[in-house]
Amino acid sequence: MAELVLTNSHDRTAAYQLDLGLVDIRVWDHVVVGYEGYVSFAERGWL
């Protein structure tokens, strides 16, 4: 079901910047939720 949700470059850029520590929080995952499912950046190895 996760394959039905698309991410865009803004989603990936935001997750990447958070992962780099450009903000003062620890990121374990970045999840994009859509009507028909979700995409976990951690599950896909994008973080």
Tab-separated table of C-alpha atoms in Angstrom, residues 2-46:
chain	number	residue	atom	x	y	z
A	2	ALA	CA	2.885	2.416	0.645
A	3	GLU	CA	3.724	2.488	-3.061
A	4	LEU	CA	0.522	4.421	-3.824
A	5	VAL	CA	1.778	7.602	-2.137
A	6	LEU	CA	4.169	9.822	-4.080
A	7	THR	CA	6.754	12.140	-2.580
A	8	ASN	CA	8.176	15.242	-4.177
A	9	SER	CA	11.534	16.987	-4.043
A	10	HIS	CA	10.342	19.255	-1.219
A	11	ASP	CA	9.575	16.224	0.974
A	12	ARG	CA	12.995	14.718	0.341
A	13	THR	CA	14.820	18.049	0.799
A	14	ALA	CA	13.094	18.711	4.126
A	15	ALA	CA	13.887	15.211	5.385
A	16	TYR	CA	17.505	15.509	4.246
A	17	GLN	CA	17.978	18.876	5.957
A	18	LEU	CA	16.484	17.522	9.174
A	19	ASP	CA	18.727	14.465	8.990
A	20	LEU	CA	21.809	16.656	8.530
A	21	GLY	CA	21.029	18.368	11.800
A	22	LEU	CA	20.197	21.746	10.318
A	23	VAL	CA	17.566	21.968	13.040
A	24	ASP	CA	18.162	20.993	16.655
A	25	ILE	CA	16.089	17.791	16.767
A	26	ARG	CA	16.832	14.094	16.228
A	27	VAL	CA	14.993	12.595	13.232
A	28	TRP	CA	14.155	8.884	13.269
A	29	ASP	CA	11.840	8.903	10.265
A	30	HIS	CA	9.968	11.212	7.905
A	31	VAL	CA	6.549	9.874	6.930
A	32	VAL	CA	4.377	11.235	4.125
A	33	VAL	CA	0.751	10.186	4.592
A	34	GLY	CA	-1.685	10.154	1.707
A	35	TYR	CA	-5.264	9.081	1.153
A	36	GLU	CA	-4.268	5.587	0.042
A	37	GLY	CA	-1.204	4.916	2.199
A	38	TYR	CA	2.100	6.270	3.403
A	39	VAL	CA	5.803	6.468	2.554
A	40	SER	CA	8.419	6.009	5.276
A	41	PHE	CA	11.745	7.580	4.337
A	42	ALA	CA	13.534	5.358	6.886
A	43	GLU	CA	12.034	2.197	5.349
A	44	ARG	CA	13.275	3.281	1.924
A	45	GLY	CA	16.746	4.169	3.189
A	46	TRP	CA	16.351	7.849	2.359
